[in-house]
């Protein structure tokens, strides 16, 4: 993907102030105030500049199974769909406010999971290729004093079905359509309304790492997987002074990578066994969203994207 070529920082279009980003193969989507842009990482060029205003939540994937990746985004118009290749915006649900949008399949139907207003887990079924409306299914209501957020799909109980991590909990996917999702606590972060908003990383050991992307100072913790994952997980706090750690990723053979979205803008690499202090890879460059690509962090900043080598 040409990691060594070109300038260290590649400017975003001047009109864009990024709120979120997603990666699908060699296509990077960045959105926010000022619209959406796509970057072809192989061809090293921006394309498909689309006007609009969007919030943090969004995803890129081939939701309608036509062979081309689409965009589902959140913003003032609610939950919206930009369908490739024409990119005309269609409103899915004008009432949705969500930080999380995750493409998935549920009961054989393609669509997206969202967490509406930090309290309602919902799935939207995408229309068939022939057209039609998206349909909503409410799956679980969080009765919590704090917002829950930070969706990650993974098989928590190793039954062959992808479950969901969200906020302080994981939710077990039922075996059949129409059956209830079950909720189990992993952690107990509830000191303020933003405390349970979470960014997750699955570690090679089967353990988990979690951080608070909306807080500064923010907590980073390691969770040991219990014999029964339905029980509360053992917590080891690794750091309590992070500045909006919005990117968290396990780096095979190297450790745990954290990138801050706040003004400190540090990129930190914690050793795999967490026995030493983290290594500082970059600072002063806030990362809206980062992705691991070929031994580098592809970091989307406030005005540019940048490749940061991971030793």
Short mmCIF file of C-alpha atoms in Angstrom, two decimals:
data_model
loop_
_atom_site.label_atom_id
_atom_site.label_comp_id
_atom_site.label_asym_id
_atom_site.label_seq_id
_atom_site.Cartn_x
_atom_site.Cartn_y
_atom_site.Cartn_z
CA UNK A 1 0.00 0.00 0.00
CA UNK A 2 2.90 2.38 -0.50
CA UNK A 3 3.58 3.04 3.18
CA UNK A 4 7.03 4.54 2.65
CA UNK A 5 6.13 6.79 -0.29
CA UNK A 6 4.87 10.36 -0.16
CA UNK A 7 4.94 12.94 2.64
CA UNK A 8 4.81 12.04 6.32
CA UNK A 9 1.41 13.73 6.68
CA UNK A 10 -1.18 13.66 3.88
CA UNK A 11 -3.60 16.62 4.20
CA UNK A 12 -7.33 16.08 4.39
CA UNK A 13 -9.50 18.26 2.14
CA UNK A 14 -9.67 21.76 3.61
CA UNK A 15 -13.45 21.67 4.09
CA UNK A 16 -13.45 18.53 6.27
CA UNK A 17 -13.23 18.45 10.06
CA UNK A 18 -13.22 14.73 10.88
CA UNK A 19 -15.46 13.15 13.50
CA UNK A 20 -14.98 9.50 12.53
CA UNK A 21 -13.35 7.12 10.09
CA UNK A 22 -13.52 3.49 8.93
CA UNK A 23 -11.39 1.18 6.80
CA UNK A 24 -12.54 -1.44 4.29
CA UNK A 25 -9.63 -3.17 2.55
CA UNK A 26 -7.65 -0.42 0.82
CA UNK A 27 -10.44 2.17 1.12
CA UNK A 28 -10.35 4.65 3.97
CA UNK A 29 -13.51 6.67 4.67
CA UNK A 30 -13.29 9.85 6.74
CA UNK A 31 -16.36 11.90 7.70
CA UNK A 32 -17.40 14.82 9.86
CA UNK A 33 -18.36 18.47 9.51
CA UNK A 34 -17.91 19.19 5.82
CA UNK A 35 -18.95 15.78 4.48
CA UNK A 36 -17.25 12.48 3.59
CA UNK A 37 -14.11 11.66 1.63
CA UNK A 38 -12.65 8.34 0.51
CA UNK A 39 -8.96 7.60 0.09
CA UNK A 40 -7.69 4.78 -2.09
CA UNK A 41 -4.61 3.66 -0.16
CA UNK A 42 -3.24 1.76 -3.15
CA UNK A 43 -3.65 4.61 -5.65
CA UNK A 44 -2.81 7.21 -2.97
CA UNK A 45 -5.58 9.62 -3.88
CA UNK A 46 -8.74 11.13 -2.44
CA UNK A 47 -12.02 10.56 -4.22
CA UNK A 48 -15.80 10.78 -3.90
CA UNK A 49 -16.01 13.98 -1.89
CA UNK A 50 -19.58 14.15 -0.56
CA UNK A 51 -21.13 17.18 1.19
CA UNK A 52 -22.96 16.92 4.49
CA UNK A 53 -22.42 16.92 8.23
CA UNK A 54 -21.83 13.76 10.25
CA UNK A 55 -21.07 12.69 13.80
CA UNK A 56 -18.77 10.04 15.23
CA UNK A 57 -20.79 6.95 14.39
CA UNK A 58 -20.36 5.30 11.02
CA UNK A 59 -19.10 2.30 9.08
CA UNK A 60 -18.07 1.24 5.57
CA UNK A 61 -18.89 -2.18 4.10
CA UNK A 62 -20.88 -3.84 1.34
CA UNK A 63 -24.19 -3.77 3.16
CA UNK A 64 -26.43 -4.54 0.14
CA UNK A 65 -24.25 -7.37 -1.24
CA UNK A 66 -23.73 -5.75 -4.66
CA UNK A 67 -19.93 -5.98 -4.56
CA UNK A 68 -19.29 -2.33 -3.65
CA UNK A 69 -18.71 -0.91 -0.17
CA UNK A 70 -21.39 1.47 1.13
CA UNK A 71 -21.45 3.97 4.00
CA UNK A 72 -23.86 4.12 6.94
CA UNK A 73 -23.41 7.31 8.98
CA UNK A 74 -25.00 9.28 11.81
CA UNK A 75 -25.58 13.01 12.02
CA UNK A 76 -28.22 15.74 12.15
CA UNK A 77 -30.40 13.77 9.70
CA UNK A 78 -30.24 10.67 11.90
CA UNK A 79 -29.01 7.33 10.56
CA UNK A 80 -28.28 7.59 6.82
CA UNK A 81 -27.08 5.36 3.98
CA UNK A 82 -24.83 6.41 1.13
CA UNK A 83 -25.06 3.61 -1.39
CA UNK A 84 -22.19 3.00 -3.81
CA UNK A 85 -21.48 3.83 -6.53
CA UNK A 86 -23.70 6.91 -6.80
CA UNK A 87 -23.44 7.86 -3.10
CA UNK A 88 -26.90 9.42 -2.96
CA UNK A 89 -27.83 9.87 0.69
CA UNK A 90 -30.92 8.01 1.95
CA UNK A 91 -32.32 8.46 5.45
CA UNK A 92 -32.70 5.15 7.29
CA UNK A 93 -34.12 6.57 10.55
CA UNK A 94 -34.25 10.31 11.27
CA UNK A 95 -34.57 9.78 15.04
CA UNK A 96 -31.32 7.92 15.66
CA UNK A 97 -28.45 9.39 17.68
CA UNK A 98 -25.57 6.91 18.02
CA UNK A 99 -21.81 6.84 18.56
CA UNK A 100 -21.58 3.25 17.29
CA UNK A 101 -22.44 1.70 13.93
CA UNK A 102 -21.27 -1.87 13.23
CA UNK A 103 -22.00 -3.88 10.08
CA UNK A 104 -23.05 -7.47 10.73
CA UNK A 105 -25.51 -10.20 9.82
CA UNK A 106 -28.34 -11.22 12.12
CA UNK A 107 -30.61 -14.19 11.45
CA UNK A 108 -29.36 -14.32 7.88
CA UNK A 109 -30.03 -10.63 7.19
CA UNK A 110 -27.30 -8.04 6.52
CA UNK A 111 -27.47 -4.73 8.33
CA UNK A 112 -26.05 -2.62 11.16
CA UNK A 113 -26.05 -2.64 14.94
CA UNK A 114 -26.36 0.74 16.65
CA UNK A 115 -26.62 1.88 20.27
CA UNK A 116 -29.29 4.59 20.23
CA UNK A 117 -28.73 7.38 22.78
CA UNK A 118 -26.46 5.16 24.87
CA UNK A 119 -29.31 2.95 26.03
CA UNK A 120 -30.94 0.97 23.20
CA UNK A 121 -29.21 -1.79 21.22
CA UNK A 122 -30.91 -1.94 17.83
CA UNK A 123 -30.39 -3.79 14.53
CA UNK A 124 -31.40 -2.33 11.18
CA UNK A 125 -32.05 -4.85 8.40
CA UNK A 126 -30.77 -3.59 5.06
CA UNK A 127 -33.09 -3.80 2.05
CA UNK A 128 -32.54 -6.42 -0.61
CA UNK A 129 -30.68 -5.47 -3.78
CA UNK A 130 -34.01 -4.85 -5.43
CA UNK A 131 -34.75 -2.00 -3.02
CA UNK A 132 -37.14 -1.37 -0.16
CA UNK A 133 -36.97 0.12 3.32
CA UNK A 134 -34.65 -0.65 6.23
CA UNK A 135 -36.44 -2.26 9.17
CA UNK A 136 -35.51 -1.77 12.84
CA UNK A 137 -35.37 -4.43 15.56
CA UNK A 138 -34.87 -3.41 19.20
CA UNK A 139 -32.71 -6.09 20.83
CA UNK A 140 -31.89 -4.85 24.33
CA UNK A 141 -32.53 -1.84 26.57
CA UNK A 142 -29.79 -0.88 29.04
CA UNK A 143 -31.34 0.25 32.31
CA UNK A 144 -28.29 2.18 33.45
CA UNK A 145 -27.54 5.62 34.90
CA UNK A 146 -24.62 5.98 32.45
CA UNK A 147 -24.41 5.74 28.66
CA UNK A 148 -23.28 2.40 27.27
CA UNK A 149 -21.21 2.40 24.09
CA UNK A 150 -18.30 0.91 22.20
CA UNK A 151 -19.54 -2.02 20.13
CA UNK A 152 -17.22 -4.93 19.31
CA UNK A 153 -18.42 -8.19 17.77
CA UNK A 154 -16.67 -11.37 18.98
CA UNK A 155 -17.53 -14.87 20.17
CA UNK A 156 -17.35 -14.43 23.95
CA UNK A 157 -18.61 -17.87 25.04
CA UNK A 158 -17.02 -19.81 22.14
CA UNK A 159 -20.29 -21.27 20.91
CA UNK A 160 -19.63 -20.34 17.28
CA UNK A 161 -21.89 -17.25 17.31
CA UNK A 162 -20.60 -13.67 17.41
CA UNK A 163 -21.72 -11.86 20.53
CA UNK A 164 -21.43 -8.13 21.24
CA UNK A 165 -19.35 -6.15 23.71
CA UNK A 166 -20.90 -2.82 24.65
CA UNK A 167 -19.96 -0.46 27.49
CA UNK A 168 -19.66 -2.40 30.75
CA UNK A 169 -21.18 -5.58 29.32
CA UNK A 170 -21.23 -8.33 26.77
CA UNK A 171 -24.46 -9.56 25.22
CA UNK A 172 -24.87 -13.20 24.23
CA UNK A 173 -26.37 -13.73 20.80
CA UNK A 174 -29.31 -16.16 20.97
CA UNK A 175 -29.34 -19.41 19.07
CA UNK A 176 -32.50 -18.61 17.12
CA UNK A 177 -34.45 -15.73 15.67
CA UNK A 178 -36.78 -13.97 18.08
CA UNK A 179 -35.03 -15.24 21.20
CA UNK A 180 -33.76 -12.84 23.87
CA UNK A 181 -30.21 -11.51 24.11
CA UNK A 182 -28.61 -12.09 27.55
CA UNK A 183 -26.50 -9.48 29.34
CA UNK A 184 -23.36 -10.15 31.45
CA UNK A 185 -21.11 -7.62 33.19
CA UNK A 186 -17.39 -7.42 32.43
CA UNK A 187 -16.61 -4.24 34.38
CA UNK A 188 -18.26 -1.63 36.60
CA UNK A 189 -17.27 1.79 35.25
CA UNK A 190 -20.01 4.19 36.37
CA UNK A 191 -18.43 7.23 38.05
CA UNK A 192 -20.03 9.68 35.59
CA UNK A 193 -22.28 9.62 32.47
CA UNK A 194 -19.33 9.04 30.08
CA UNK A 195 -17.51 6.46 32.20
CA UNK A 196 -18.86 3.34 30.47
CA UNK A 197 -18.25 4.49 26.89
CA UNK A 198 -15.54 2.04 25.90
CA UNK A 199 -13.02 1.19 23.22
CA UNK A 200 -12.07 -2.50 23.29
CA UNK A 201 -9.18 -4.69 22.15
CA UNK A 202 -9.18 -8.49 22.10
CA UNK A 203 -5.79 -9.83 23.28
CA UNK A 204 -4.20 -13.02 21.87
CA UNK A 205 -4.52 -14.67 25.30
CA UNK A 206 -8.31 -14.39 25.21
CA UNK A 207 -8.20 -11.50 27.69
CA UNK A 208 -9.53 -8.03 26.93
CA UNK A 209 -8.25 -4.47 27.18
CA UNK A 210 -10.57 -1.49 27.59
CA UNK A 211 -10.20 2.29 27.71
CA UNK A 212 -12.43 5.35 28.10
CA UNK A 213 -12.39 7.26 24.77
CA UNK A 214 -14.61 10.15 25.89
CA UNK A 215 -12.72 11.06 29.09
CA UNK A 216 -9.58 12.92 30.15
CA UNK A 217 -8.04 11.76 32.36
CA UNK A 218 -9.14 8.32 31.23
CA UNK A 219 -8.65 4.79 32.46
CA UNK A 220 -6.99 1.88 30.62
CA UNK A 221 -7.43 -1.61 32.06
CA UNK A 222 -6.65 -5.25 31.32
CA UNK A 223 -9.32 -7.89 31.99
CA UNK A 224 -8.44 -11.52 32.58
CA UNK A 225 -10.89 -13.94 31.05
CA UNK A 226 -12.54 -16.05 33.79
CA UNK A 227 -13.28 -19.75 33.35
CA UNK A 228 -16.93 -18.73 33.03
CA UNK A 229 -17.09 -15.50 30.94
CA UNK A 230 -20.53 -14.78 32.40
CA UNK A 231 -18.83 -13.85 35.68
CA UNK A 232 -17.27 -10.44 36.41
CA UNK A 233 -13.79 -10.28 34.85
CA UNK A 234 -10.68 -9.61 36.97
CA UNK A 235 -9.47 -6.04 36.39
CA UNK A 236 -5.91 -4.69 36.38
CA UNK A 237 -5.74 -0.93 35.82
CA UNK A 238 -2.76 -0.04 33.60
CA UNK A 239 -3.15 3.74 33.39
CA UNK A 240 -5.45 6.45 34.76
CA UNK A 241 -4.04 9.53 32.99
CA UNK A 242 -4.83 9.07 29.32
CA UNK A 243 -6.28 11.86 27.16
CA UNK A 244 -9.34 10.53 25.30
CA UNK A 245 -7.84 7.17 24.17
CA UNK A 246 -10.10 6.64 21.16
CA UNK A 247 -7.95 3.96 19.45
CA UNK A 248 -6.97 0.71 21.15
CA UNK A 249 -5.47 -2.27 19.30
CA UNK A 250 -3.57 -5.47 20.08
CA UNK A 251 -0.38 -5.62 17.98
CA UNK A 252 0.72 -9.25 17.42
CA UNK A 253 4.13 -9.82 18.98
CA UNK A 254 4.46 -6.23 20.20
CA UNK A 255 1.78 -5.41 22.75
CA UNK A 256 -1.12 -3.01 23.10
CA UNK A 257 -1.32 0.21 21.10
CA UNK A 258 -3.15 3.29 22.41
CA UNK A 259 -3.70 6.51 20.43
CA UNK A 260 -5.15 9.59 22.12
CA UNK A 261 -7.73 11.86 20.53
CA UNK A 262 -7.24 14.63 23.09
CA UNK A 263 -4.76 17.52 22.80
CA UNK A 264 -1.82 15.51 24.19
CA UNK A 265 -2.08 13.36 21.08
CA UNK A 266 0.19 10.55 22.18
CA UNK A 267 0.60 7.15 20.55
CA UNK A 268 1.74 4.64 23.19
CA UNK A 269 2.82 1.00 22.92
CA UNK A 270 2.37 -1.08 26.08
CA UNK A 271 4.48 -4.27 26.22
CA UNK A 272 2.63 -7.55 25.76
CA UNK A 273 2.95 -8.61 29.41
CA UNK A 274 2.32 -5.07 30.75
CA UNK A 275 5.42 -5.38 32.95
CA UNK A 276 7.02 -2.11 31.82
CA UNK A 277 5.99 1.45 31.12
CA UNK A 278 4.65 2.12 27.61
CA UNK A 279 6.88 3.30 24.80
CA UNK A 280 6.06 6.72 23.32
CA UNK A 281 5.78 6.47 19.50
CA UNK A 282 4.35 9.94 18.77
CA UNK A 283 2.87 12.94 20.56
CA UNK A 284 1.21 16.26 19.87
CA UNK A 285 -0.82 14.78 17.02
CA UNK A 286 -4.39 13.91 18.14
CA UNK A 287 -5.72 10.77 16.43
CA UNK A 288 -9.44 10.84 15.62
CA UNK A 289 -9.26 7.16 14.63
CA UNK A 290 -6.41 4.75 13.94
CA UNK A 291 -6.07 1.43 12.11
CA UNK A 292 -3.35 -1.23 12.06
CA UNK A 293 -2.07 -1.76 8.52
CA UNK A 294 1.10 -3.71 7.64
CA UNK A 295 3.06 -2.90 10.82
CA UNK A 296 1.95 0.74 10.90
CA UNK A 297 -0.74 2.78 12.54
CA UNK A 298 -2.78 4.58 9.90
CA UNK A 299 -3.71 7.61 12.00
CA UNK A 300 -6.52 9.95 10.97
CA UNK A 301 -5.77 13.31 12.54
CA UNK A 302 -7.66 16.57 12.69
CA UNK A 303 -6.24 17.91 9.41
CA UNK A 304 -4.27 15.04 7.85
CA UNK A 305 -3.62 11.31 7.85
CA UNK A 306 -0.26 9.89 8.84
CA UNK A 307 1.54 6.55 8.88
CA UNK A 308 3.24 5.79 12.23
CA UNK A 309 5.65 2.84 12.34
CA UNK A 310 5.16 0.30 15.12
CA UNK A 311 8.51 -1.17 16.26
#
